[in-house]
mmCIF file of C-alpha atoms in Angstrom:
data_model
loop_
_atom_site.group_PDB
_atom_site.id
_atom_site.type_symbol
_atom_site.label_atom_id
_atom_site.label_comp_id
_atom_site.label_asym_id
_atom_site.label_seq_id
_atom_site.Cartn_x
_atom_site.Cartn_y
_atom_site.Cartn_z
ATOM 1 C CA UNK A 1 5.935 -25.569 -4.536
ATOM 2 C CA UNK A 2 3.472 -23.705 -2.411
ATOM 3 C CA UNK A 3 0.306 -22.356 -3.454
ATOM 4 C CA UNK A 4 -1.347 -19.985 -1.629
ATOM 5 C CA UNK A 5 -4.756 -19.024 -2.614
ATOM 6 C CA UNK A 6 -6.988 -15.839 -0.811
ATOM 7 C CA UNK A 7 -10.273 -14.552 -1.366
ATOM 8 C CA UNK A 8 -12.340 -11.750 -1.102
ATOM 9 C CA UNK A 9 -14.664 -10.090 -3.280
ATOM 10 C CA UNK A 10 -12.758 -11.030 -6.151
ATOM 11 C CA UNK A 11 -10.359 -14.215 -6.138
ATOM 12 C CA UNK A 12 -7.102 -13.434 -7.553
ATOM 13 C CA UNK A 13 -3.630 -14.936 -8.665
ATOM 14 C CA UNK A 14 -0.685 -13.519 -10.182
ATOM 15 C CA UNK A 15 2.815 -13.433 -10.774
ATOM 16 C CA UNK A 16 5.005 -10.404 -10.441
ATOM 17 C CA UNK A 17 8.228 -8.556 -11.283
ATOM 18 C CA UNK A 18 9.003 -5.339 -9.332
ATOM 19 C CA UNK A 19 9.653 -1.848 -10.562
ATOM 20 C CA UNK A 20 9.159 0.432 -7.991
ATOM 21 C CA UNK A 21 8.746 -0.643 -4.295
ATOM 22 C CA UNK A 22 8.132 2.138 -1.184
ATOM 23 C CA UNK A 23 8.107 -1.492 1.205
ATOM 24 C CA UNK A 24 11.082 -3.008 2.801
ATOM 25 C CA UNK A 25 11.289 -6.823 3.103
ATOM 26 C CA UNK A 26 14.000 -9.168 4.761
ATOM 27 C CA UNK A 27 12.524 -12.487 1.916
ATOM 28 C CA UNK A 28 15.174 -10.400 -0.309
ATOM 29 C CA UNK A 29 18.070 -10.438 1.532
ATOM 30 C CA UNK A 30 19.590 -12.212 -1.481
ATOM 31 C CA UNK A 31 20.688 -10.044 -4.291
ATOM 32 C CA UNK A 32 17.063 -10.968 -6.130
ATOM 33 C CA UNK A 33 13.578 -12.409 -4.379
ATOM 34 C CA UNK A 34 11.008 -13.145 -7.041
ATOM 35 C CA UNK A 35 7.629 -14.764 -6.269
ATOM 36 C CA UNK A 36 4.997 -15.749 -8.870
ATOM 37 C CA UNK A 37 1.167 -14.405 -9.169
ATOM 38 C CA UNK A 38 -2.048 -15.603 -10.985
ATOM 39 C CA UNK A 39 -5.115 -13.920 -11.603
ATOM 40 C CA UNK A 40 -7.798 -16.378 -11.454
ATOM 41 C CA UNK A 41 -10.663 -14.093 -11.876
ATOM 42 C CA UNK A 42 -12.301 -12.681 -14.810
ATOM 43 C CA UNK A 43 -11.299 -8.931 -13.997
ATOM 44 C CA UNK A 44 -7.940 -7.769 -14.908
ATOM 45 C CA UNK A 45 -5.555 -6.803 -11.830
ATOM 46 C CA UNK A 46 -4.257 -2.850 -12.593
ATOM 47 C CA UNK A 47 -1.934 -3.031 -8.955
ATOM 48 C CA UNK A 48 -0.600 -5.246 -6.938
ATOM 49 C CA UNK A 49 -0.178 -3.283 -2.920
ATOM 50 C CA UNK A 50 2.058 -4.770 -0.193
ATOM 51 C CA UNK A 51 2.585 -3.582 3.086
ATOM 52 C CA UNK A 52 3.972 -4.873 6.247
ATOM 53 C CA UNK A 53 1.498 -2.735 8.660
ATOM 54 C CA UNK A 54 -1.904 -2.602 6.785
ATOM 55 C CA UNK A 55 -1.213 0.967 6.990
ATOM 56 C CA UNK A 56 1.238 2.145 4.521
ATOM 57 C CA UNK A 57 0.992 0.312 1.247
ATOM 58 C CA UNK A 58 3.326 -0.002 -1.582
ATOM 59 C CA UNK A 59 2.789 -1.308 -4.588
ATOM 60 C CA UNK A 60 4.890 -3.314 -7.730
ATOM 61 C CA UNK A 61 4.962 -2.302 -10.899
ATOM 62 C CA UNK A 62 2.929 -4.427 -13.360
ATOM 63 C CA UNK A 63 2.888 -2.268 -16.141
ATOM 64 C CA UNK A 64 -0.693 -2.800 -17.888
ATOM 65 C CA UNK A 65 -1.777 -5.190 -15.441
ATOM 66 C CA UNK A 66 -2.209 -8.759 -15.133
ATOM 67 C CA UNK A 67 -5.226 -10.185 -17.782
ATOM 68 C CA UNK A 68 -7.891 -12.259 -16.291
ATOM 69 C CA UNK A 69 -6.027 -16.213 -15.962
ATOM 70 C CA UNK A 70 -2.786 -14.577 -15.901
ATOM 71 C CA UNK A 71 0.340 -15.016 -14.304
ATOM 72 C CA UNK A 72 3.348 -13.070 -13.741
ATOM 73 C CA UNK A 73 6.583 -13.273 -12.006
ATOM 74 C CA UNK A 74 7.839 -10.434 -9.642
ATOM 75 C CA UNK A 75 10.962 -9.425 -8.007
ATOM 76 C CA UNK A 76 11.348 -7.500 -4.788
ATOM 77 C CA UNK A 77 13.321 -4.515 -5.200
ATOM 78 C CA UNK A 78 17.036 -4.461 -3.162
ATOM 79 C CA UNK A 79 15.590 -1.300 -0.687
ATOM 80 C CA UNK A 80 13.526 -4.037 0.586
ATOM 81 C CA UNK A 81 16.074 -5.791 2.283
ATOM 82 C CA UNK A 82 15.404 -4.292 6.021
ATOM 83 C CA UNK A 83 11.619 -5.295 6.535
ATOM 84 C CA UNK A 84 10.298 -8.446 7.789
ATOM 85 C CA UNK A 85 9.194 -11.811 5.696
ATOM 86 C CA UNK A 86 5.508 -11.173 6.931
ATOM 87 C CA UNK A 87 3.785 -8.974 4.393
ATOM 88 C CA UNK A 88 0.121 -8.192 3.430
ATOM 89 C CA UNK A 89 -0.658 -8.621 -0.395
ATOM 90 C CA UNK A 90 -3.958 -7.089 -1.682
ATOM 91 C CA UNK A 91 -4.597 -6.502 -5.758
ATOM 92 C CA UNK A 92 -7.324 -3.582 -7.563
ATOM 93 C CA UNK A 93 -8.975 -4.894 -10.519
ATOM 94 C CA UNK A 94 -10.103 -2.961 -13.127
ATOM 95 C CA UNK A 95 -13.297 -2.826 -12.409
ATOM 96 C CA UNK A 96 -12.374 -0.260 -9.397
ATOM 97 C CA UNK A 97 -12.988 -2.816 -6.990
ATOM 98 C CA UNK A 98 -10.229 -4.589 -4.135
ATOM 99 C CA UNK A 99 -9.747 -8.228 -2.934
ATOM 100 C CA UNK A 100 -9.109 -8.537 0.826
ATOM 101 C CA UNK A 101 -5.505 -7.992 1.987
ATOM 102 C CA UNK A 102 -3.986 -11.418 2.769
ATOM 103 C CA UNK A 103 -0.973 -12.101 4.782
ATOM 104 C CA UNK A 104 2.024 -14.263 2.945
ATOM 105 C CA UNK A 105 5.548 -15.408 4.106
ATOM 106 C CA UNK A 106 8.063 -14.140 1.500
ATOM 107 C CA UNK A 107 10.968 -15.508 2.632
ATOM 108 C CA UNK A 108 9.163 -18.741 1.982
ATOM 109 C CA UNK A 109 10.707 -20.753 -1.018
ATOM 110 C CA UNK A 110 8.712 -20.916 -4.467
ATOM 111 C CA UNK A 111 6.413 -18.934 -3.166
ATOM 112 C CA UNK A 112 2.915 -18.521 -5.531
ATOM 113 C CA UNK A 113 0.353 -16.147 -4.806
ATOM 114 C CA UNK A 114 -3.389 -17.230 -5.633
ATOM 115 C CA UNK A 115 -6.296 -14.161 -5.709
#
């Protein structure tokens, strides 16, 4: 398994189950992609934004967020199918602030996210 660690202001990990997704991605050509997330800061994560373009983000669903040393598991949604593997990945803390968007393969397998 892959781990694949980014920072930014904050560092943060997580893992994440989709709800609603306005991004398309090819990694979920099967009938369900999931990838895992950790938050290794101290700030909870309230949204988790994906985008293939830097331009137009999405977002999953993560309910109430992902607690400071969390993880959660997420699953791209089935409109995703038609996009690329090749998306950028940035998370909002509580505290108002963002990490850095980071670029991950998704159509990589056991694929772990690290903020």
């Amino acid at each position: 398994m892959k781990v694949h660690k980014f920072t930014g202001a904050l560092m943060v990990v997580a893992s994440l189950s989709v709800g609603t997704m306005s991004v398309n991605n090819a990694a979920a050509a099967e009938s369900e992609y999931s990838f895992k997330v950790h938050n290794g800061t101290r700030v909870k994560i309230t949204k988790l934004l994906v985008s293939e373009n830097k331009k137009e983000w999405g977002y999953f669903d993560i309910g109430q967020g992902i607690a400071a040393g969390g993880d959660m598991t997420l699953v791209w949604d089935q409109s995703t199918n038609n996009e690329g593997c090749d998306q950028y990945v940035k998370a909002a803390y509580a505290d108002g602030t963002e990490s850095e968007e980071a670029k991950f393969n998704f159509c990589e397998a056991n694929l772990d996210l690290e903020f």
